[in-house]
PDB file of C-alpha atoms in Angstrom:
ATOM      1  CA  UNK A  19      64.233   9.558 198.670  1.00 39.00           C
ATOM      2  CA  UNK A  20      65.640  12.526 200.285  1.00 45.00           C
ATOM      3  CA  UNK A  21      68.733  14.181 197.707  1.00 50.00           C
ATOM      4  CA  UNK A  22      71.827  13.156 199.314  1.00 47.00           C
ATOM      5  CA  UNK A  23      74.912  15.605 199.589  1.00 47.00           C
ATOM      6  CA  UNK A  24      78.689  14.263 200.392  1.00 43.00           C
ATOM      7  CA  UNK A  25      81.409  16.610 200.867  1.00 43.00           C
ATOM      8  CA  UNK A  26      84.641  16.239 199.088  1.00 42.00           C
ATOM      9  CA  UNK A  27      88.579  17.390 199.041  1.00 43.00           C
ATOM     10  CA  UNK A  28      88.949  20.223 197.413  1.00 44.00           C
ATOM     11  CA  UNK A  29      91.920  22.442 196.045  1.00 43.00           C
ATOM     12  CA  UNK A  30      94.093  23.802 198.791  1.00 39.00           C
ATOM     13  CA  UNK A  31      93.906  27.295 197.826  1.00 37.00           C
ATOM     14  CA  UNK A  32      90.798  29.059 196.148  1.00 37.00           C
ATOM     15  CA  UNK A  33      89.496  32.584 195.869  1.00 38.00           C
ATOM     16  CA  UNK A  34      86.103  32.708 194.444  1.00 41.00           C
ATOM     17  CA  UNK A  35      85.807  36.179 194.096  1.00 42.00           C
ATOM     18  CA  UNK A  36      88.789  39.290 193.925  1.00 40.00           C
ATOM     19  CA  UNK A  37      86.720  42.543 194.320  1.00 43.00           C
ATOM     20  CA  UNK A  38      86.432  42.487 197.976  1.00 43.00           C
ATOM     21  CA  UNK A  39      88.349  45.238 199.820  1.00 41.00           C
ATOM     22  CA  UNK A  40      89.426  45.674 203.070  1.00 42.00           C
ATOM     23  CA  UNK A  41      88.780  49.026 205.616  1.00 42.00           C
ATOM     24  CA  UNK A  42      92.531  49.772 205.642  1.00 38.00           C
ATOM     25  CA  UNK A  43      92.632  50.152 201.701  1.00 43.00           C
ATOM     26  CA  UNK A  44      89.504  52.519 201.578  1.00 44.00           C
ATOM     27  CA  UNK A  45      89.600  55.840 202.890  1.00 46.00           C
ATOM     28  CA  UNK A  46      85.959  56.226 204.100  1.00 50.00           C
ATOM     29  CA  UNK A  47      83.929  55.919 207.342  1.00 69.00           C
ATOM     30  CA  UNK A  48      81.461  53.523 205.499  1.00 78.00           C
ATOM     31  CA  UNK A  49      81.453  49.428 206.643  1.00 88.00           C
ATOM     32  CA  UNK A  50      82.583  47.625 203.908  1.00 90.00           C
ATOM     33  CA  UNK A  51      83.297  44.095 203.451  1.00 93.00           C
ATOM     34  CA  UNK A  52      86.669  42.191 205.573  1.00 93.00           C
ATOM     35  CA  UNK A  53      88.710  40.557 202.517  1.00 93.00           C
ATOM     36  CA  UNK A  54      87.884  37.124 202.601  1.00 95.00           C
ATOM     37  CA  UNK A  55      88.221  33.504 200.392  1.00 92.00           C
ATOM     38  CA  UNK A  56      85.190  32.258 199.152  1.00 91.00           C
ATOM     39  CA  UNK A  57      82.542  33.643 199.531  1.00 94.00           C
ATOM     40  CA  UNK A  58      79.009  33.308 198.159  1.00 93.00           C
ATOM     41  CA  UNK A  59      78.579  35.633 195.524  1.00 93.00           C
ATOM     42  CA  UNK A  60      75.526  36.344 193.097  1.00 96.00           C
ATOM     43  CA  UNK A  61      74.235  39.638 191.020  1.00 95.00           C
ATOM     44  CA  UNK A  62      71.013  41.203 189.846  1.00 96.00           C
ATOM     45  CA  UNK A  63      71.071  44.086 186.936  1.00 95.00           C
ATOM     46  CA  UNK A  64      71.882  46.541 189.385  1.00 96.00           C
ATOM     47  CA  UNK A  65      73.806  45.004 192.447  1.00 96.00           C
ATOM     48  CA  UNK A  66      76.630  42.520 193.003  1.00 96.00           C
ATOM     49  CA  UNK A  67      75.845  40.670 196.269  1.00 97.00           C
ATOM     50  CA  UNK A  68      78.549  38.636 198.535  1.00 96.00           C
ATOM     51  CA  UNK A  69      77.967  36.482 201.401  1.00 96.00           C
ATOM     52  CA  UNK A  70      80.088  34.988 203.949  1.00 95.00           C
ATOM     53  CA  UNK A  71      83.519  34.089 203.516  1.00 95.00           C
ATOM     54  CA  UNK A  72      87.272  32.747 205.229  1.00 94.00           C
ATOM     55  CA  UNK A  73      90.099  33.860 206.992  1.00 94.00           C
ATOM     56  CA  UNK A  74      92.621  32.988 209.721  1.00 88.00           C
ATOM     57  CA  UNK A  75      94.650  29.693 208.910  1.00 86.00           C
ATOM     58  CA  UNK A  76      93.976  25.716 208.672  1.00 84.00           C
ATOM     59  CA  UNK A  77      94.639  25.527 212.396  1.00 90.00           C
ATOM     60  CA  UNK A  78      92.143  28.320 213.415  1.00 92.00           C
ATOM     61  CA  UNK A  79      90.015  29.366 210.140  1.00 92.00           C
ATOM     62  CA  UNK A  80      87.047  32.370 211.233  1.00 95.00           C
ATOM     63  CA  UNK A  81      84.140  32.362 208.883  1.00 93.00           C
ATOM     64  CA  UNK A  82      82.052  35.207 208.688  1.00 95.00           C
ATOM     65  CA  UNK A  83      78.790  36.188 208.157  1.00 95.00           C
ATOM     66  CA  UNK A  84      78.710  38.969 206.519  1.00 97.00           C
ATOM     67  CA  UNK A  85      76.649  40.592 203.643  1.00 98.00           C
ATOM     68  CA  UNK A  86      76.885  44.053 201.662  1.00 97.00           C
ATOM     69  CA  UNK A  87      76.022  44.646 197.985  1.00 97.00           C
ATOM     70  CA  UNK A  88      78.112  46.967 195.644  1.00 95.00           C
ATOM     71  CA  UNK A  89      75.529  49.421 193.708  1.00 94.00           C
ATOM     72  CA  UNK A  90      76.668  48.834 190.151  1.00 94.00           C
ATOM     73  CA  UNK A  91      74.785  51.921 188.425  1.00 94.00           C
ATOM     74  CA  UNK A  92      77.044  54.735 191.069  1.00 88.00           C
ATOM     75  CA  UNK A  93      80.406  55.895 189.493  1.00 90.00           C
ATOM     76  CA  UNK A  94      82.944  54.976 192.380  1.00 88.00           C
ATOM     77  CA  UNK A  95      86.230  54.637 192.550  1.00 86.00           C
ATOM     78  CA  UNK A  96      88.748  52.340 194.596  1.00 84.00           C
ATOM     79  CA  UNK A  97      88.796  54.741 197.384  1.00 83.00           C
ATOM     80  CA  UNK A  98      84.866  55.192 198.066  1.00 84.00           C
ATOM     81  CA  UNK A  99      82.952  52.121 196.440  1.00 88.00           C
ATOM     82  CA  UNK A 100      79.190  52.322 196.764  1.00 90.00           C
ATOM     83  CA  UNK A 101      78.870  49.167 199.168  1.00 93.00           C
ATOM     84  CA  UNK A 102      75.947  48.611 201.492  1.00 95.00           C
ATOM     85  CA  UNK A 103      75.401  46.653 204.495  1.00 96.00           C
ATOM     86  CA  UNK A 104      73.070  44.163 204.498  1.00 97.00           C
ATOM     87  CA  UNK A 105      71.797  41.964 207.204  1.00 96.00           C
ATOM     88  CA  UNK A 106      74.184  39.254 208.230  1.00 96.00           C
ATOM     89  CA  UNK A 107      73.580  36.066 206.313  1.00 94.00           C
ATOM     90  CA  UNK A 108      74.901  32.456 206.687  1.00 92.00           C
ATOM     91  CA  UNK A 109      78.445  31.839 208.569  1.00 92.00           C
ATOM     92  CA  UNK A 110      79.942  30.395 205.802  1.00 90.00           C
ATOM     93  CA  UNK A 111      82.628  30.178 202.506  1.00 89.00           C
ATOM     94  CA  UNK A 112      82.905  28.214 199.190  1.00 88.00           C
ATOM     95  CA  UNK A 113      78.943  27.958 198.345  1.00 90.00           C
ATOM     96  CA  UNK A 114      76.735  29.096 195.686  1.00 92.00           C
ATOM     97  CA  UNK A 115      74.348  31.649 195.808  1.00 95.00           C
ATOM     98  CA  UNK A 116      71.823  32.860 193.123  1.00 97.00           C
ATOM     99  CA  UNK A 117      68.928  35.099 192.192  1.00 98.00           C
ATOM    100  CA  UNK A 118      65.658  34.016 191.267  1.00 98.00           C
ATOM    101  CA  UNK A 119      64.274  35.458 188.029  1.00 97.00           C
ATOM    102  CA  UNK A 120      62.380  38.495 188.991  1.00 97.00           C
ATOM    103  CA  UNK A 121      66.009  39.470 191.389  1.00 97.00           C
ATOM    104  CA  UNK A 122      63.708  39.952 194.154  1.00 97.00           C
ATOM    105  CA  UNK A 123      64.518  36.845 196.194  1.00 98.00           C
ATOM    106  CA  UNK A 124      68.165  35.253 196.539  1.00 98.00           C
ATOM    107  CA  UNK A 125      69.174  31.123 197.545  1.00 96.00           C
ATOM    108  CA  UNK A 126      72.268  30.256 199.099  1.00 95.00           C
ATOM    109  CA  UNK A 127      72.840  26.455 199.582  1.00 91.00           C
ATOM    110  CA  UNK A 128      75.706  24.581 201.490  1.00 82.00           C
ATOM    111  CA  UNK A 129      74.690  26.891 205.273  1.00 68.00           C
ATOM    112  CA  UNK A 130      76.145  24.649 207.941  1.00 67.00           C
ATOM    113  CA  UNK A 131      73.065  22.902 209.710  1.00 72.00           C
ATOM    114  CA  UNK A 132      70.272  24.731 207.646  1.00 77.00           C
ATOM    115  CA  UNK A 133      71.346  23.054 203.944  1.00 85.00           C
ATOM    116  CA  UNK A 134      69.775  26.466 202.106  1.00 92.00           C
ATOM    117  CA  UNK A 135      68.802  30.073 203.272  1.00 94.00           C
ATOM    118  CA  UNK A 136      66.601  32.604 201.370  1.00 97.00           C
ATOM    119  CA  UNK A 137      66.988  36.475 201.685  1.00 97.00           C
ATOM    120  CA  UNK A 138      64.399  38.951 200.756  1.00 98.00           C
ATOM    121  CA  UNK A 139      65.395  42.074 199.040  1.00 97.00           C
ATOM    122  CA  UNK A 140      62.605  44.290 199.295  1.00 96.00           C
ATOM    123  CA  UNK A 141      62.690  43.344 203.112  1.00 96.00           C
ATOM    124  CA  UNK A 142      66.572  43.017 203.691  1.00 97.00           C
ATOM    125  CA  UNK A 143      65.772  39.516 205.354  1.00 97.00           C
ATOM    126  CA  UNK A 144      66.711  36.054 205.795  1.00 97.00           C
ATOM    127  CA  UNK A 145      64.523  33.065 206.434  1.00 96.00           C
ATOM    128  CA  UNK A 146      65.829  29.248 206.136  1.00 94.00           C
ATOM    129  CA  UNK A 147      64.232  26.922 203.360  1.00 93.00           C
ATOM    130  CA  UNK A 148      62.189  24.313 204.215  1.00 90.00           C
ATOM    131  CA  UNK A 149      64.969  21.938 201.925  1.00 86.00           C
ATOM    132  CA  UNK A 150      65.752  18.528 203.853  1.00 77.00           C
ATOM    133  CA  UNK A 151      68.975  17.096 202.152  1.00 70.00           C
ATOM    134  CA  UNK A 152      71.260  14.317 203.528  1.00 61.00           C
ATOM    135  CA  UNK A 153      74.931  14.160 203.608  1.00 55.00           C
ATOM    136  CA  UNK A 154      77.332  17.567 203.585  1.00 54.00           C
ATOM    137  CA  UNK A 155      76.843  20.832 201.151  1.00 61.00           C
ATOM    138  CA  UNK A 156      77.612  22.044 197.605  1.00 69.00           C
ATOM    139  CA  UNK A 157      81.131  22.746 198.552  1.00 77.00           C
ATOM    140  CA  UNK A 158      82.766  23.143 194.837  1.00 78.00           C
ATOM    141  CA  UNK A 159      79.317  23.604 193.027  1.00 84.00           C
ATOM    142  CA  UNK A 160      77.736  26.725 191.583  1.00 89.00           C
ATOM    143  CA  UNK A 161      74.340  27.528 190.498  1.00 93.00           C
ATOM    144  CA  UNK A 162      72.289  29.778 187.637  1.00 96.00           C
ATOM    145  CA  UNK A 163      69.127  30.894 187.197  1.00 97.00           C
ATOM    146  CA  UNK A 164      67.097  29.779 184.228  1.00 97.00           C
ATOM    147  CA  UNK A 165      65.155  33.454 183.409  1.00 96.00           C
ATOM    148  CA  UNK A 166      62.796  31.206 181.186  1.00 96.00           C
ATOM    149  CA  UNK A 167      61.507  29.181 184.167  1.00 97.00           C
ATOM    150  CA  UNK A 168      62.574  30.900 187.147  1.00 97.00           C
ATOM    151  CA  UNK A 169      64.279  27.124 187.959  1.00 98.00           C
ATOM    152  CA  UNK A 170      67.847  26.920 189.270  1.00 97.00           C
ATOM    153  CA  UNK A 171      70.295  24.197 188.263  1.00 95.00           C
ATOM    154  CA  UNK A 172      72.847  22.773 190.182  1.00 91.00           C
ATOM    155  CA  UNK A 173      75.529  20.543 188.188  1.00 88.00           C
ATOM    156  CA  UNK A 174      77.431  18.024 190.415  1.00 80.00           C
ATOM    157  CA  UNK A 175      80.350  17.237 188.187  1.00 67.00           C
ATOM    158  CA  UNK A 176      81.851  15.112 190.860  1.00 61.00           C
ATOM    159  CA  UNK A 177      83.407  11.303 190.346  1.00 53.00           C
ATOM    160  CA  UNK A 178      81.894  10.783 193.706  1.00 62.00           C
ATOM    161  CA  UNK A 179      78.268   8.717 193.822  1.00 62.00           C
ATOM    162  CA  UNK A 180      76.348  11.297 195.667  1.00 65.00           C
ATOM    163  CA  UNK A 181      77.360  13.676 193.008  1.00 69.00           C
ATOM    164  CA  UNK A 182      76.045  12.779 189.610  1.00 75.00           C
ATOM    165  CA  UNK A 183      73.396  14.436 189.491  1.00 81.00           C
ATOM    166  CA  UNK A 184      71.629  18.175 188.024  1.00 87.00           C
ATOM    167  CA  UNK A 185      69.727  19.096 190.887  1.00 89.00           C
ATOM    168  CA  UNK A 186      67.176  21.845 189.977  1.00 94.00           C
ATOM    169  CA  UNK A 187      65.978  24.414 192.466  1.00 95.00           C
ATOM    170  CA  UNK A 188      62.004  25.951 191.984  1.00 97.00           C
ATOM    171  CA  UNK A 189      61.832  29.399 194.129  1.00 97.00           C
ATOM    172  CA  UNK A 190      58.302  29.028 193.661  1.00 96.00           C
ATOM    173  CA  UNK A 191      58.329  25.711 195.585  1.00 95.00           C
ATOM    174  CA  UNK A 192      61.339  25.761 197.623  1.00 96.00           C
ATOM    175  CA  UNK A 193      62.023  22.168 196.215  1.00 94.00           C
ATOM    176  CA  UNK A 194      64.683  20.718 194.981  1.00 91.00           C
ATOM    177  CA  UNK A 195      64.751  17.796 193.027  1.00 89.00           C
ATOM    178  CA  UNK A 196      67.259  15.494 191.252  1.00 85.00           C
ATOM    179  CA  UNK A 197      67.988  14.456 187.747  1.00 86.00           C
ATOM    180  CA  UNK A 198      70.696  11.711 186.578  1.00 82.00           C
ATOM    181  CA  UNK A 199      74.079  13.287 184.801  1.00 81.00           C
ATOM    182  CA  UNK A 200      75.007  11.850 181.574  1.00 79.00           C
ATOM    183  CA  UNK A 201      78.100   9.599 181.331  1.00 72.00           C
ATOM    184  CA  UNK A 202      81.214  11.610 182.606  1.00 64.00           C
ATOM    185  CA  UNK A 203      82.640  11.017 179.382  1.00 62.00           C
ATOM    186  CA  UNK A 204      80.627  12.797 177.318  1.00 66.00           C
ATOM    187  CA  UNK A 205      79.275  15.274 179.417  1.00 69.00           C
ATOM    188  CA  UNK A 206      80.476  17.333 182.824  1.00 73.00           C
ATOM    189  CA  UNK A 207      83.355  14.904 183.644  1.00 70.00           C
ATOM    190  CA  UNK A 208      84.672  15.289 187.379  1.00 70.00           C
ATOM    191  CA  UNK A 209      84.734  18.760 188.120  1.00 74.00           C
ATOM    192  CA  UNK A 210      84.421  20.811 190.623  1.00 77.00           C
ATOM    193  CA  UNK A 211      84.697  24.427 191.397  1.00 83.00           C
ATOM    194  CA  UNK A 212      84.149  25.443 187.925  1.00 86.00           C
ATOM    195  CA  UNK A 213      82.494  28.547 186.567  1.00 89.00           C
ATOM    196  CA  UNK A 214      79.062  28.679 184.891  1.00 92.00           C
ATOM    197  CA  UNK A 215      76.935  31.651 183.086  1.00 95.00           C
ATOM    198  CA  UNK A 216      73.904  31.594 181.157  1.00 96.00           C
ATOM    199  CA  UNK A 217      73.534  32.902 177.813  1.00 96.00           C
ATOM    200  CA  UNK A 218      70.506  34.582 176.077  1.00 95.00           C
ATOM    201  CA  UNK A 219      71.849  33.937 173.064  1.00 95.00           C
ATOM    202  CA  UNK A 220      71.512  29.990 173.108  1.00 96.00           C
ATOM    203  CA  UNK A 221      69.248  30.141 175.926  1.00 97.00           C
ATOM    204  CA  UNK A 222      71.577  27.477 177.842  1.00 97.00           C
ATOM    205  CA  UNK A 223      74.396  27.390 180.854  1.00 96.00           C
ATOM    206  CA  UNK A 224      77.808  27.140 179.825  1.00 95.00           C
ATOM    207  CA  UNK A 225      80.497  25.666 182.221  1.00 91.00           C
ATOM    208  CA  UNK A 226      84.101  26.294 181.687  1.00 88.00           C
ATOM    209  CA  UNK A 227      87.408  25.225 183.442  1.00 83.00           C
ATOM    210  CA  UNK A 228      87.257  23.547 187.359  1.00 81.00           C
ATOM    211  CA  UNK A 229      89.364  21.409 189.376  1.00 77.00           C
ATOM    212  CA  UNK A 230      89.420  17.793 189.094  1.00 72.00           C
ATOM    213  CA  UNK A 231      89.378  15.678 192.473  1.00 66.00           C
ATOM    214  CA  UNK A 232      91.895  12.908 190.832  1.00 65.00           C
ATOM    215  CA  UNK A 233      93.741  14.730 188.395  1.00 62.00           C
ATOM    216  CA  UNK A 234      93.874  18.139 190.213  1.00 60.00           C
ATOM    217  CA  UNK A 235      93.222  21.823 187.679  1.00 64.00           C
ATOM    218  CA  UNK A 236      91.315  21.174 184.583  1.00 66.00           C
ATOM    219  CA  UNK A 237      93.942  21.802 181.459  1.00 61.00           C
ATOM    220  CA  UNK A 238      91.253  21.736 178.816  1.00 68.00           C
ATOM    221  CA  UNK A 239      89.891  24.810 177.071  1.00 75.00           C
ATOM    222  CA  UNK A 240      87.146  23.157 176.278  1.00 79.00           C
ATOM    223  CA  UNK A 241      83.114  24.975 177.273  1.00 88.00           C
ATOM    224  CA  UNK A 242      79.892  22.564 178.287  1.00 89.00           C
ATOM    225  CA  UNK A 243      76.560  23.694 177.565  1.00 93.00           C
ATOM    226  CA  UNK A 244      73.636  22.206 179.118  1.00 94.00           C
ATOM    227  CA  UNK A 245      70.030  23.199 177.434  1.00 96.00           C
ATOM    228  CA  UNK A 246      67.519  22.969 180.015  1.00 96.00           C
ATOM    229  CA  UNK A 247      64.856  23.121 177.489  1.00 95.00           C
ATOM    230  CA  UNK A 248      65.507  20.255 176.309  1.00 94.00           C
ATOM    231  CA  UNK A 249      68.071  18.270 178.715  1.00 91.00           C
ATOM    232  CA  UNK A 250      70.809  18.013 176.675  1.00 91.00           C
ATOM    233  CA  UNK A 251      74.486  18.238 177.380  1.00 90.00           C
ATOM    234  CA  UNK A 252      76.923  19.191 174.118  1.00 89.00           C
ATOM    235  CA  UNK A 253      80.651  20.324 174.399  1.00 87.00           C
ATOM    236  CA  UNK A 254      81.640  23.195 172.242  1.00 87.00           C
TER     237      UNK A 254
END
């Protein structure tokens, strides 16, 4: 069975990331990114990467496809940051991109009629993943690397059918495949648009805050930790 995808409301304002700036703030000649809402954003040891992203209103929105990394190791200030332009990448806002382990390749999923793209670093291009998913994108869901395994986890969160599931990406393969999520009780319960890192310390992902598609912004302090090594879910 093909993994199915189903797109759901989501909160009527987000900003994924602040650290875009616009070419009226900056006072150089260099392109740099339009200031946009949500878009796909993902970081290597030496680079932050964004992708994409909204503007205009409800009545006539204008995604965009652009891409520039930020050099991360070049003192700058607000005036001249170090971005560079990339090659455009998916027209697109609100999905999840990430790096593979060895920060040489980079996944974005949720890209209109191609469900996932992949873009090449050393050769500063994009080529579409052979991925065949049903239903709508991963709206609302972000993703981490596993530097272990090189694998790439997906959690759905979501009180909706098609998402209950950890879907886990191989780079390697360019497969993705589907496991079951615990009770939503006890383990991610219905959230969406949540933040996730993983630690080297416990060797696991931790998710934190989100918005709920019933009960609206997540109140609870509380972090979930999924260990991939052993696919378990604990909250700490």
């Amino acid at each position: 069975m093909l993994p199915q995808r189903h797109s759901i409301p989501g909160p009527t304002t987000f900003i994924s990331i602040a650290l875009i700036l616009t070419s009226a703030t900056l006072s150089t000649s260099t392109p740099v990114p339009v200031t946009v809402s949500g878009p796909a954003f993902a970081r290597t040891a030496t680079r932050l990467y964004i992708s994409g992203g909204l503007t205009g209103t409800s009545a006539n929105p204008i995604l965009y496809s652009q891409f520039f990394s930020l050099d991360l190791t070049t003192p700058w200030n607000v005036s001249n940051p170090a971005w560079k332009q990339l090659h455009d990448g998916p027209r697109q806002n609100i999905f999840p991109a990430v790096f593979s382990a060895d920060q040489k390749t980079m996944i974005t999923f949720h890209s209109g009629t191609i469900f996932a793209e992949r873009y090449s670093v050393d050769q500063d291009t994009w080529t579409p993943s052979q991925l065949v998913v049903n239903g709508g994108g991963n709206q609302g869901i972000n993703a981490v690397t596993d530097p272990n395994t090189g694998l790439v986890y997906l959690a759905g969160g979501y009180s909706d059918p098609y998402r209950q599931s950890m879907d886990t990406y191989s780079f390697v393969n360019d497969a993705l495949v589907q496991a079951a999520l615990p009770a939503a009780t006890t383990a991610l319960p219905n959230r969406a648009y949540y933040t996730n890192i993983w630690t080297s310390k416990r060797n696991s992902i931790l998710y934190f805050g989100g918005y709920n598609s019933t009960l609206g912004q997540i109140s609870s302090n509380s972090i979930t930790e999924f260990v991939p090594s052993t696919n378990t879910w604990n909250t700490l």
